[in-house]
Coordinates of C-alpha atoms in Angstrom, one line a residue:
M1 CA 42.6 -16.7 -33.7
T2 CA 46.2 -15.5 -33.8
L3 CA 48.6 -16.0 -36.7
L4 CA 50.1 -19.0 -34.9
D5 CA 46.7 -20.6 -34.5
W6 CA 46.0 -20.3 -38.2
L7 CA 49.4 -21.7 -39.1
V8 CA 48.8 -24.7 -36.8
L9 CA 45.3 -25.2 -38.2
V10 CA 46.1 -24.8 -41.9
G11 CA 49.4 -26.7 -41.7
T12 CA 48.0 -29.7 -39.8
T13 CA 45.0 -29.9 -42.1
A14 CA 47.0 -29.5 -45.3
L15 CA 49.5 -32.1 -44.3
I16 CA 46.8 -34.7 -43.6
V17 CA 44.8 -34.1 -46.7
G18 CA 47.9 -33.9 -48.9
W19 CA 49.2 -37.2 -47.5
G20 CA 45.9 -38.9 -48.3
I21 CA 45.7 -37.6 -51.8
W22 CA 49.3 -38.5 -52.5
K23 CA 48.8 -42.1 -51.1
S24 CA 45.6 -42.6 -53.2
R25 CA 47.2 -41.5 -56.5
G26 CA 46.7 -43.9 -59.4
T27 CA 43.1 -44.9 -58.4
K28 CA 41.5 -45.6 -61.7
S29 CA 39.1 -48.5 -61.3
T30 CA 35.7 -48.4 -59.7
E31 CA 36.6 -51.1 -57.1
D32 CA 39.7 -49.2 -56.0
Y33 CA 37.7 -46.0 -55.7
L34 CA 34.9 -47.5 -53.7
R35 CA 36.8 -50.1 -51.6
G36 CA 40.3 -48.8 -51.6
K37 CA 43.3 -50.9 -52.8
R38 CA 42.9 -53.6 -50.0
V39 CA 46.4 -53.1 -48.6
L40 CA 45.6 -51.8 -45.1
K41 CA 47.2 -53.3 -42.0
W42 CA 45.3 -54.0 -38.7
H43 CA 46.5 -50.8 -36.9
T44 CA 45.4 -48.6 -39.8
I45 CA 42.1 -50.4 -40.0
G46 CA 41.6 -50.0 -36.2
L47 CA 42.3 -46.2 -36.4
T48 CA 40.2 -45.7 -39.5
V49 CA 37.2 -47.5 -37.9
M50 CA 37.6 -45.3 -34.8
A51 CA 38.0 -42.1 -36.8
T52 CA 34.9 -42.9 -38.9
Q53 CA 32.8 -43.0 -35.7
A54 CA 34.7 -40.2 -33.9
S55 CA 33.2 -37.3 -35.9
A56 CA 33.4 -33.6 -35.0
I57 CA 30.2 -34.3 -33.1
T58 CA 32.2 -36.4 -30.7
F59 CA 34.5 -33.6 -29.8
L60 CA 31.8 -30.9 -29.6
S61 CA 28.9 -32.7 -28.0
V62 CA 30.5 -35.3 -25.8
P63 CA 32.3 -32.8 -23.5
G64 CA 29.0 -30.8 -23.4
Q65 CA 27.1 -34.0 -22.6
A66 CA 29.5 -34.7 -19.7
Y67 CA 29.3 -31.1 -18.5
E68 CA 25.5 -31.2 -18.1
D69 CA 24.9 -34.9 -17.4
G70 CA 28.1 -36.4 -16.0
M71 CA 30.0 -39.5 -17.1
R72 CA 27.0 -41.9 -17.5
F73 CA 27.1 -41.6 -21.3
V74 CA 30.2 -43.9 -21.2
Q75 CA 27.8 -46.8 -20.5
F76 CA 26.5 -46.4 -24.0
Y77 CA 29.8 -48.2 -25.2
F78 CA 29.7 -51.1 -22.7
G79 CA 28.4 -53.5 -25.3
L80 CA 30.9 -52.5 -28.1
P81 CA 33.8 -54.9 -27.3
F82 CA 31.5 -57.9 -27.4
A83 CA 30.0 -56.7 -30.7
M84 CA 33.6 -56.5 -32.1
I85 CA 34.2 -60.1 -31.2
L86 CA 31.0 -61.4 -32.9
I87 CA 31.6 -59.3 -36.0
S88 CA 35.2 -60.6 -36.3
A89 CA 34.1 -64.2 -35.9
V90 CA 31.0 -64.2 -38.1
F91 CA 30.5 -61.1 -40.3
V92 CA 34.1 -60.6 -41.6
P93 CA 34.7 -64.1 -43.0
I94 CA 31.4 -64.1 -44.9
Y95 CA 32.0 -60.7 -46.5
Y96 CA 35.5 -61.7 -47.6
K97 CA 34.3 -65.1 -49.0
L98 CA 31.7 -63.4 -51.2
N99 CA 34.1 -60.6 -52.2
V100 CA 31.4 -57.9 -51.7
I101 CA 31.9 -54.2 -52.0
T102 CA 28.8 -53.3 -49.9
A103 CA 27.3 -55.4 -47.0
Y104 CA 23.9 -55.4 -48.7
Q105 CA 25.1 -57.5 -51.6
Y106 CA 25.2 -60.4 -49.2
L107 CA 21.5 -60.0 -48.5
E108 CA 20.7 -60.8 -52.1
A109 CA 23.0 -63.8 -52.1
R110 CA 21.3 -65.1 -49.0
F111 CA 17.7 -63.9 -49.7
D112 CA 16.6 -62.0 -52.8
L113 CA 16.9 -58.6 -54.5
K114 CA 14.1 -56.9 -52.6
T115 CA 15.6 -57.7 -49.3
R116 CA 19.0 -56.3 -50.5
L117 CA 17.3 -53.1 -51.7
L118 CA 15.4 -52.7 -48.4
G119 CA 18.6 -53.0 -46.3
A120 CA 20.4 -50.6 -48.6
F121 CA 17.5 -48.2 -48.6
L122 CA 17.4 -48.1 -44.8
F123 CA 21.1 -47.4 -44.7
L124 CA 20.8 -44.6 -47.2
V125 CA 17.9 -42.9 -45.3
Q126 CA 19.6 -43.1 -41.9
R127 CA 23.2 -42.3 -42.9
G128 CA 22.1 -39.6 -45.3
M129 CA 20.4 -37.7 -42.5
A130 CA 23.3 -38.4 -40.0
A131 CA 25.8 -37.0 -42.5
G132 CA 23.9 -33.7 -42.4
I133 CA 24.3 -33.6 -38.6
T134 CA 28.0 -34.4 -39.0
I135 CA 28.4 -31.5 -41.4
Y136 CA 26.5 -29.2 -39.1
A137 CA 28.8 -29.8 -36.1
P138 CA 32.1 -28.4 -37.5
S139 CA 30.1 -25.6 -39.1
I140 CA 29.3 -24.5 -35.6
I141 CA 33.0 -24.1 -34.9
L142 CA 33.8 -22.0 -38.0
S143 CA 30.7 -19.9 -37.4
T144 CA 31.7 -19.3 -33.8
I145 CA 35.4 -18.5 -34.5
L146 CA 35.1 -16.4 -37.6
G147 CA 31.8 -14.7 -36.8
W148 CA 30.2 -16.0 -40.1
P149 CA 26.4 -16.7 -40.3
L150 CA 25.8 -20.4 -39.6
E151 CA 23.9 -21.3 -42.8
P152 CA 26.6 -20.1 -45.3
T153 CA 29.2 -21.8 -43.1
V154 CA 27.3 -25.1 -43.5
V155 CA 27.3 -24.8 -47.2
A156 CA 31.0 -23.9 -47.4
M157 CA 31.9 -26.8 -45.1
G158 CA 29.8 -29.2 -47.2
V159 CA 31.4 -28.1 -50.5
V160 CA 34.9 -28.5 -49.1
V161 CA 34.2 -32.1 -47.9
I162 CA 32.5 -33.1 -51.1
L163 CA 35.5 -32.0 -53.1
Y164 CA 37.9 -33.8 -50.8
T165 CA 35.9 -37.0 -50.9
V166 CA 35.2 -37.1 -54.6
L167 CA 38.9 -36.4 -55.4
G168 CA 40.4 -39.2 -53.3
G169 CA 37.7 -41.9 -52.9
A170 CA 37.9 -44.6 -50.3
S171 CA 41.6 -45.0 -50.5
A172 CA 42.3 -41.3 -49.6
V173 CA 39.7 -41.6 -46.8
S174 CA 41.5 -44.6 -45.2
Q175 CA 45.0 -43.1 -45.6
T176 CA 44.2 -39.8 -44.0
Q177 CA 42.2 -41.2 -41.1
K178 CA 45.2 -42.7 -39.4
Q179 CA 46.9 -39.3 -39.1
Q180 CA 43.6 -37.7 -38.2
M181 CA 43.0 -40.1 -35.3
V182 CA 46.5 -39.4 -33.9
V183 CA 45.8 -35.6 -34.0
M184 CA 42.4 -36.0 -32.5
M185 CA 43.5 -37.9 -29.4
G186 CA 46.7 -36.0 -29.0
G187 CA 44.7 -32.7 -29.0
M188 CA 42.2 -33.9 -26.4
V189 CA 45.0 -35.0 -24.0
V190 CA 46.6 -31.6 -24.4
A191 CA 43.2 -30.0 -23.7
A192 CA 42.9 -32.0 -20.5
L193 CA 46.4 -31.0 -19.3
V194 CA 45.7 -27.3 -20.0
I195 CA 42.4 -27.4 -18.0
I196 CA 44.2 -29.0 -15.1
W197 CA 46.9 -26.3 -15.4
R198 CA 44.3 -23.6 -15.4
L199 CA 42.7 -24.8 -12.1
P200 CA 43.5 -22.7 -9.0
S201 CA 46.9 -23.6 -7.6
H202 CA 45.4 -25.1 -4.4
V203 CA 43.1 -27.5 -6.4
S204 CA 44.8 -30.8 -7.2
F205 CA 43.7 -33.3 -9.7
G206 CA 42.2 -35.4 -6.9
D207 CA 40.3 -32.3 -5.7
A208 CA 38.9 -31.8 -9.2
V209 CA 37.6 -35.4 -9.2
D210 CA 36.1 -34.9 -5.7
V211 CA 34.4 -31.7 -6.8
A212 CA 32.9 -33.4 -9.8
G213 CA 31.6 -36.1 -7.6
A214 CA 30.1 -33.6 -5.2
F215 CA 27.9 -32.3 -8.0
G216 CA 27.0 -35.8 -9.1
R217 CA 29.1 -35.8 -12.3
M218 CA 31.2 -38.9 -11.7
N219 CA 28.2 -41.2 -12.3
V220 CA 30.1 -43.7 -14.4
V221 CA 27.9 -46.8 -13.8
S222 CA 24.3 -47.2 -12.8
F223 CA 22.7 -50.6 -12.3
D224 CA 19.2 -49.3 -11.9
F225 CA 17.0 -50.9 -14.5
N226 CA 14.7 -48.4 -16.2
V227 CA 13.7 -48.7 -19.9
Q228 CA 13.1 -44.9 -20.0
D229 CA 16.6 -44.2 -18.8
R230 CA 18.9 -43.6 -21.8
Y231 CA 22.1 -44.5 -20.1
N232 CA 22.6 -47.3 -17.6
F233 CA 24.5 -50.5 -17.4
W234 CA 21.6 -52.6 -18.8
S235 CA 20.8 -50.4 -21.8
G236 CA 24.5 -50.1 -22.6
I237 CA 25.3 -53.8 -22.4
T238 CA 22.2 -54.8 -24.4
G239 CA 21.0 -51.9 -26.5
G240 CA 24.6 -50.6 -26.9
F241 CA 25.7 -54.1 -28.0
F242 CA 23.0 -54.3 -30.7
L243 CA 23.7 -50.8 -31.9
A244 CA 27.4 -51.5 -32.2
L245 CA 26.7 -54.8 -33.8
S246 CA 24.6 -53.2 -36.4
Y247 CA 26.7 -50.1 -36.9
F248 CA 30.0 -51.9 -37.3
G249 CA 28.6 -55.0 -38.9
T250 CA 26.1 -53.7 -41.4
D251 CA 26.7 -50.0 -41.9
Q252 CA 28.6 -49.5 -45.1
S253 CA 30.5 -46.5 -43.7
Q254 CA 32.2 -49.0 -41.3
V255 CA 32.1 -52.2 -43.4
G256 CA 33.9 -50.3 -46.2
R257 CA 36.7 -49.4 -43.8
Y258 CA 37.6 -52.9 -42.7
L259 CA 37.0 -54.5 -46.1
S260 CA 40.0 -52.5 -47.2
G261 CA 42.2 -54.7 -45.2
S262 CA 44.8 -56.9 -46.9
S263 CA 43.4 -60.1 -45.3
I264 CA 40.7 -61.4 -43.0
S265 CA 43.2 -61.5 -40.2
E266 CA 44.1 -57.8 -40.6
S267 CA 40.4 -56.8 -40.6
R268 CA 39.7 -58.9 -37.5
L269 CA 42.6 -57.5 -35.6
G270 CA 41.6 -54.0 -36.6
L271 CA 38.1 -54.4 -35.3
L272 CA 39.4 -56.0 -32.0
F273 CA 41.8 -53.0 -31.7
N274 CA 38.8 -50.7 -31.9
G275 CA 37.0 -52.8 -29.3
V276 CA 39.8 -52.5 -26.8
L277 CA 40.5 -48.7 -27.3
K278 CA 37.1 -47.2 -28.0
L279 CA 35.8 -47.3 -24.4
P280 CA 39.0 -45.6 -22.9
M281 CA 38.9 -43.0 -25.7
Q282 CA 35.3 -42.1 -25.0
F283 CA 36.1 -42.0 -21.3
I284 CA 38.9 -39.5 -21.9
I285 CA 36.7 -37.2 -24.0
L286 CA 33.9 -37.3 -21.5
F287 CA 36.4 -36.6 -18.7
V288 CA 37.6 -33.5 -20.6
G289 CA 34.0 -32.3 -20.3
I290 CA 34.1 -33.0 -16.5
L291 CA 37.3 -31.0 -16.2
V292 CA 35.7 -28.1 -18.0
F293 CA 32.8 -28.3 -15.6
V294 CA 35.1 -28.3 -12.6
F295 CA 37.1 -25.4 -14.0
Y296 CA 33.9 -23.3 -14.3
Q297 CA 33.1 -23.9 -10.6
F298 CA 36.1 -21.7 -9.8
S299 CA 35.6 -19.3 -12.7
T300 CA 32.2 -17.9 -13.7
P301 CA 30.9 -19.6 -16.9
P302 CA 28.8 -17.6 -19.4
L303 CA 25.1 -17.6 -18.6
L304 CA 24.6 -18.8 -22.2
F305 CA 27.4 -20.6 -24.0
N306 CA 26.3 -19.5 -27.5
E307 CA 28.2 -16.2 -27.7
S308 CA 26.4 -14.9 -30.8
L309 CA 23.1 -15.5 -29.1
R310 CA 24.2 -13.5 -26.1
E311 CA 25.2 -10.6 -28.2
R312 CA 21.9 -10.6 -30.1
V313 CA 19.9 -10.5 -26.9
K314 CA 21.8 -7.6 -25.6
V315 CA 20.5 -5.3 -28.4
T316 CA 16.9 -6.2 -27.9
Q317 CA 14.2 -4.7 -25.6
Q318 CA 14.9 -7.5 -23.1
A319 CA 18.6 -6.4 -22.7
G320 CA 17.9 -5.0 -19.2
E321 CA 16.2 -8.2 -18.0
Y322 CA 19.0 -10.2 -19.3
A323 CA 21.6 -8.0 -17.5
A324 CA 19.7 -8.5 -14.3
L325 CA 19.8 -12.3 -14.8
E326 CA 23.5 -12.1 -15.4
A327 CA 24.0 -10.2 -12.1
K328 CA 22.0 -12.8 -10.3
W329 CA 24.0 -15.5 -12.1
E330 CA 27.3 -14.0 -10.9
Q331 CA 26.0 -13.9 -7.3
V332 CA 25.1 -17.5 -7.3
Q333 CA 28.5 -18.5 -8.8
S334 CA 30.3 -16.4 -6.2
S335 CA 28.4 -18.1 -3.4
K336 CA 29.1 -21.5 -4.9
R337 CA 32.9 -20.7 -5.0
E338 CA 32.8 -19.8 -1.3
Q339 CA 31.0 -23.1 -0.6
L340 CA 33.6 -25.0 -2.6
E341 CA 36.4 -23.5 -0.6
R342 CA 34.7 -24.7 2.6
Y343 CA 34.1 -28.2 1.0
L344 CA 37.8 -28.6 0.1
A345 CA 39.0 -27.3 3.5
A346 CA 36.7 -29.8 5.2
G347 CA 38.2 -32.5 3.0
D348 CA 41.7 -31.5 3.8
A349 CA 40.8 -31.7 7.5
G350 CA 39.2 -35.1 7.1
D351 CA 35.8 -33.8 8.3
V352 CA 33.4 -36.0 6.4
A353 CA 30.3 -34.7 8.2
A354 CA 31.1 -31.1 7.3
Q355 CA 31.8 -32.1 3.7
A356 CA 28.4 -33.8 3.5
G357 CA 26.6 -30.7 4.7
V358 CA 28.4 -28.4 2.3
R359 CA 27.7 -30.9 -0.5
E360 CA 24.0 -30.4 0.0
S361 CA 24.4 -26.6 -0.2
L362 CA 26.5 -27.0 -3.4
R363 CA 23.8 -29.0 -5.1
A364 CA 21.1 -26.5 -4.0
S365 CA 23.3 -23.7 -5.5
A366 CA 23.6 -25.8 -8.7
S367 CA 19.8 -26.2 -8.9
E368 CA 19.4 -22.4 -8.5
A369 CA 22.0 -21.8 -11.2
S370 CA 20.1 -24.2 -13.5
A371 CA 16.9 -22.3 -12.8
I372 CA 18.5 -19.0 -13.8
R373 CA 19.8 -20.6 -17.1
K374 CA 16.3 -21.8 -17.8
D375 CA 14.9 -18.3 -17.2
A376 CA 17.6 -16.9 -19.5
K377 CA 16.6 -19.2 -22.3
A378 CA 13.0 -18.3 -21.8
L379 CA 13.9 -14.7 -22.0
V380 CA 15.9 -15.3 -25.2
T381 CA 12.8 -17.0 -26.7
K382 CA 10.7 -14.0 -25.8
A383 CA 13.3 -11.6 -27.3
L384 CA 14.1 -13.6 -30.4
P385 CA 11.1 -15.8 -31.3
G386 CA 11.9 -19.0 -33.0
V387 CA 15.6 -19.0 -32.1
E388 CA 17.3 -22.1 -30.9
T389 CA 18.4 -21.8 -27.2
K390 CA 20.0 -25.2 -26.6
D391 CA 23.7 -24.5 -26.2
S392 CA 25.4 -27.7 -24.8
D393 CA 27.3 -28.1 -28.1
Y394 CA 28.9 -24.7 -27.6
I395 CA 30.3 -25.5 -24.1
F396 CA 33.6 -27.1 -25.1
I397 CA 34.3 -24.8 -28.1
G398 CA 33.5 -21.8 -26.0
F399 CA 36.1 -22.9 -23.4
V400 CA 38.7 -23.6 -26.0
K401 CA 38.2 -20.2 -27.6
R402 CA 38.4 -18.3 -24.3
W403 CA 41.0 -20.2 -22.3
L404 CA 43.4 -22.1 -24.5
P405 CA 46.7 -20.3 -25.3
S406 CA 47.7 -19.4 -28.8
G407 CA 48.8 -22.3 -30.9
L408 CA 46.9 -24.9 -28.8
F409 CA 43.6 -23.2 -29.8
G410 CA 44.5 -23.8 -33.5
L411 CA 45.4 -27.4 -32.6
L412 CA 42.1 -28.1 -31.0
I413 CA 40.3 -26.6 -34.0
A414 CA 42.4 -28.8 -36.2
V415 CA 41.4 -31.8 -34.1
I416 CA 37.7 -31.1 -34.6
L417 CA 38.0 -30.4 -38.3
A418 CA 40.1 -33.5 -38.7
A419 CA 37.3 -35.5 -37.1
A420 CA 34.8 -33.8 -39.3
M421 CA 36.6 -34.6 -42.5
S422 CA 37.3 -38.2 -41.6
S423 CA 33.7 -39.0 -40.6
I424 CA 31.9 -37.1 -43.3
A425 CA 34.2 -38.4 -46.0
S426 CA 33.6 -42.0 -44.9
E427 CA 29.8 -41.4 -44.8
L428 CA 29.7 -39.8 -48.3
T429 CA 31.9 -42.5 -49.7
A430 CA 29.7 -45.2 -48.3
L431 CA 26.5 -43.5 -49.5
G432 CA 27.9 -43.1 -53.0
A433 CA 29.1 -46.7 -53.0
T434 CA 25.8 -48.1 -51.9
T435 CA 23.8 -46.1 -54.4
T436 CA 26.1 -47.1 -57.2
V437 CA 26.5 -50.8 -56.4
D438 CA 23.2 -51.7 -54.9
F439 CA 20.9 -49.6 -57.1
Y440 CA 22.5 -48.0 -60.2
R441 CA 24.7 -50.9 -61.3
R442 CA 22.3 -53.6 -60.1
L443 CA 19.1 -52.1 -61.6
V444 CA 19.8 -49.3 -64.0
R445 CA 23.0 -50.0 -65.9
P446 CA 24.2 -53.6 -65.2
E447 CA 26.2 -53.7 -68.4
A448 CA 27.9 -50.3 -68.0
S449 CA 31.6 -50.0 -68.4
D450 CA 33.9 -49.5 -65.4
T451 CA 34.7 -46.0 -66.6
H452 CA 31.0 -45.1 -66.7
V453 CA 30.4 -46.6 -63.2
L454 CA 33.3 -44.7 -61.8
K455 CA 31.9 -41.4 -63.0
A456 CA 28.5 -42.4 -61.7
S457 CA 29.8 -43.2 -58.3
K458 CA 31.5 -39.7 -58.1
L459 CA 28.2 -38.0 -59.1
F460 CA 26.3 -40.0 -56.5
T461 CA 28.8 -38.9 -53.9
V462 CA 28.2 -35.3 -54.9
F463 CA 24.5 -35.9 -54.7
W464 CA 24.6 -37.3 -51.2
G465 CA 26.9 -34.4 -50.1
L466 CA 24.2 -32.0 -51.3
V467 CA 21.5 -33.9 -49.5
A468 CA 23.6 -33.8 -46.3
V469 CA 24.1 -30.1 -46.6
G470 CA 20.3 -29.7 -47.0
F471 CA 19.5 -31.8 -43.9
A472 CA 22.2 -29.9 -41.9
S473 CA 19.9 -26.9 -42.1
F474 CA 17.6 -28.6 -39.7
A475 CA 20.3 -29.8 -37.2
S476 CA 19.9 -26.7 -35.1
L477 CA 16.5 -27.9 -34.0
L478 CA 18.1 -30.9 -32.3
D479 CA 18.8 -31.1 -28.6
N480 CA 22.3 -32.6 -28.4
L481 CA 24.1 -33.6 -31.6
I482 CA 25.7 -36.8 -30.3
Q483 CA 22.4 -38.0 -29.0
A484 CA 20.6 -37.0 -32.2
V485 CA 23.0 -39.2 -34.3
N486 CA 22.6 -42.1 -31.9
I487 CA 18.8 -41.8 -31.8
L488 CA 18.7 -41.7 -35.6
G489 CA 20.8 -44.8 -35.8
S490 CA 18.8 -46.7 -33.2
I491 CA 15.6 -46.1 -35.1
F492 CA 16.9 -48.0 -38.2
Y493 CA 19.8 -50.2 -37.0
G494 CA 17.8 -52.8 -35.2
T495 CA 15.8 -53.7 -38.3
V496 CA 19.0 -53.9 -40.5
L497 CA 20.8 -56.0 -37.9
G498 CA 17.8 -58.3 -37.7
L499 CA 18.1 -58.9 -41.5
F500 CA 21.7 -59.9 -41.1
L501 CA 21.3 -62.1 -38.0
V502 CA 18.5 -64.0 -39.7
A503 CA 20.7 -64.4 -42.8
F504 CA 23.6 -65.7 -40.7
F505 CA 21.9 -68.0 -38.2
L506 CA 18.4 -69.0 -39.5
K507 CA 19.2 -70.8 -42.7
H508 CA 15.6 -72.1 -43.3
V509 CA 14.1 -68.5 -43.4
K510 CA 13.7 -67.2 -46.9
G511 CA 13.4 -63.8 -48.5
H512 CA 9.6 -63.2 -48.4
A513 CA 9.4 -64.0 -44.7
V514 CA 12.3 -61.8 -43.6
F515 CA 11.3 -58.9 -45.9
T516 CA 7.8 -58.9 -44.4
A517 CA 9.2 -59.1 -40.9
A518 CA 11.6 -56.2 -41.5
V519 CA 8.9 -53.9 -42.9
I520 CA 6.6 -54.6 -39.9
S521 CA 9.6 -54.2 -37.5
Q522 CA 10.6 -50.9 -38.9
S523 CA 7.1 -49.5 -38.8
T524 CA 6.8 -50.6 -35.2
V525 CA 10.0 -48.9 -34.1
I526 CA 9.1 -45.7 -35.8
A527 CA 5.7 -45.8 -34.0
L528 CA 7.4 -46.4 -30.7
F529 CA 9.7 -43.5 -31.2
M530 CA 6.9 -41.1 -32.0
L531 CA 4.4 -42.4 -29.3
S532 CA 6.4 -43.7 -26.4
S533 CA 9.1 -42.6 -24.0
I534 CA 11.3 -45.7 -24.2
G535 CA 15.1 -45.0 -24.0
Y536 CA 16.4 -45.0 -27.6
L537 CA 19.0 -47.7 -27.1
W538 CA 16.2 -50.2 -26.6
Y539 CA 15.0 -49.6 -30.1
N540 CA 18.0 -51.6 -31.3
V541 CA 16.9 -54.6 -29.3
I542 CA 13.2 -54.3 -30.1
G543 CA 13.8 -53.8 -33.9
C544 CA 16.2 -56.7 -34.1
A545 CA 14.1 -59.1 -32.0
L546 CA 11.0 -58.3 -34.0
V547 CA 12.7 -59.1 -37.3
V548 CA 14.0 -62.4 -35.9
V549 CA 10.7 -63.5 -34.3
L550 CA 8.4 -62.3 -37.0
S551 CA 10.5 -63.8 -39.8
L552 CA 10.2 -67.2 -38.0
V553 CA 6.4 -66.8 -37.8
A554 CA 6.1 -65.6 -41.4
Q555 CA 8.2 -68.5 -42.6
A556 CA 6.0 -71.0 -40.8
V557 CA 2.8 -69.7 -42.4
M558 CA 4.1 -68.8 -45.9
P559 CA 4.3 -71.2 -48.8
R560 CA 7.7 -72.7 -49.3
E561 CA 10.0 -70.6 -51.4
V562 CA 12.4 -71.9 -54.1
D563 CA 16.0 -70.9 -53.5
V564 CA 17.5 -68.5 -56.0
A565 CA 21.0 -68.4 -57.3
P566 CA 23.3 -66.1 -55.4
A567 CA 24.0 -62.7 -57.0
A568 CA 26.5 -61.2 -54.5
G569 CA 29.0 -60.2 -57.2
T570 CA 26.5 -58.0 -59.1

């Protein structure tokens, strides 16, 4: 990085963090610390909700996902707008009426304490692990740029975020996320424009889209029904709907964002704002990955995108074999560039038949290139036993490092770190709030003073930060970070959503029945994940449906329960 890059990175980050800390000054009560001061307007709520979900993983993994698998991941978000409508109509008014700090307080008011604790526990397990992955993603960036070992970088990144979160609380998180979201999307648009500018002069934007289509990367929608296919229209509109409904409706990291609104109307408008803009935002980020893919069809990409791994292999006994693979890789890429020129020339001449013939050759060359990459990874495993060879999360950051001009490189790093801070801070705040409100203040110290609870909430936030750092050590074993987070969520979200849907719509079902149904449902989903090949989005549908159906069955066979007094305010 040049001096200009560092100035842009440090200046942007310092301005955002300084603004958030300044706006959150005067936070002295536990409620203000955990929920913010409840003054946010709809546009700020919408941006903070988007920023919480748009972690550094989004800007690292999503372009890499598109590079390797095309645009079909966008179908994951097809159900989200419908989920926003339902949450705005049903969830938000109930949360405001009960004046809850966490969503799980409602479960005790509706059912009983054990159901509240089960919902909160499932959230803590899932979000605690996901926070580790979220810390790992930006650590990849710093490790790649600065040449630091990855493990110490993970620890350093975790410590910085813990300090930032504990210092400002929910109010600082909300205030900074608006600016962070603007920086994020502005940076990605700039990246897209730079990639287009970097393409050969005779390759237009339309040609770039055509080339992506020739390689099967413009696969935006698939109506083929296949439960083992992770991304198609049906899994997105159903599984994606249930996942979004659970994440935005029951996950405290999101519920805490829109409960900071100044009114029900502001919270509703903020969620609808997210529902309208989220899909285009993800499309843009995916399309940036497509543009990187097209760019590398005209300029030879690295055989392996993990630069440090390449350098390590070159000093082993397998260095000669790796060099031979690189030479073969270059030949295939050169041949592919010649075929691309013929493909574009045929397109300019309007010769559809010739284009179709060249397209088959291009896809054959792409398959040959994939085989060489597979051989290279096998060679790396032989040379460096136990090392992780999956490198899709390095694709975009590798391009940024090599091809973006000075200043813009620093801006893109600021984009990814801004995303990291916003998402991790939201997660740690939510984990600390849930532990404090649903466990510590409810079970351990119900009569504790506000000052004591405030200190406890900060300590719990630190604790979860350390847990996240610990789990981040295992993140390198995961395939693609964006998929890992969504798989992890899908395993738990269906059960949690089922608890809330039964609470909202099946008024005759009581605590014992829904608790039993939830335990069976969660056990079933975990078993399916370990033993079957079902696409992970379907776990959300299966888990939710099992809770609803089994709770009805359990209620029918169980003795009639006596209603307990609501305890949402505790």
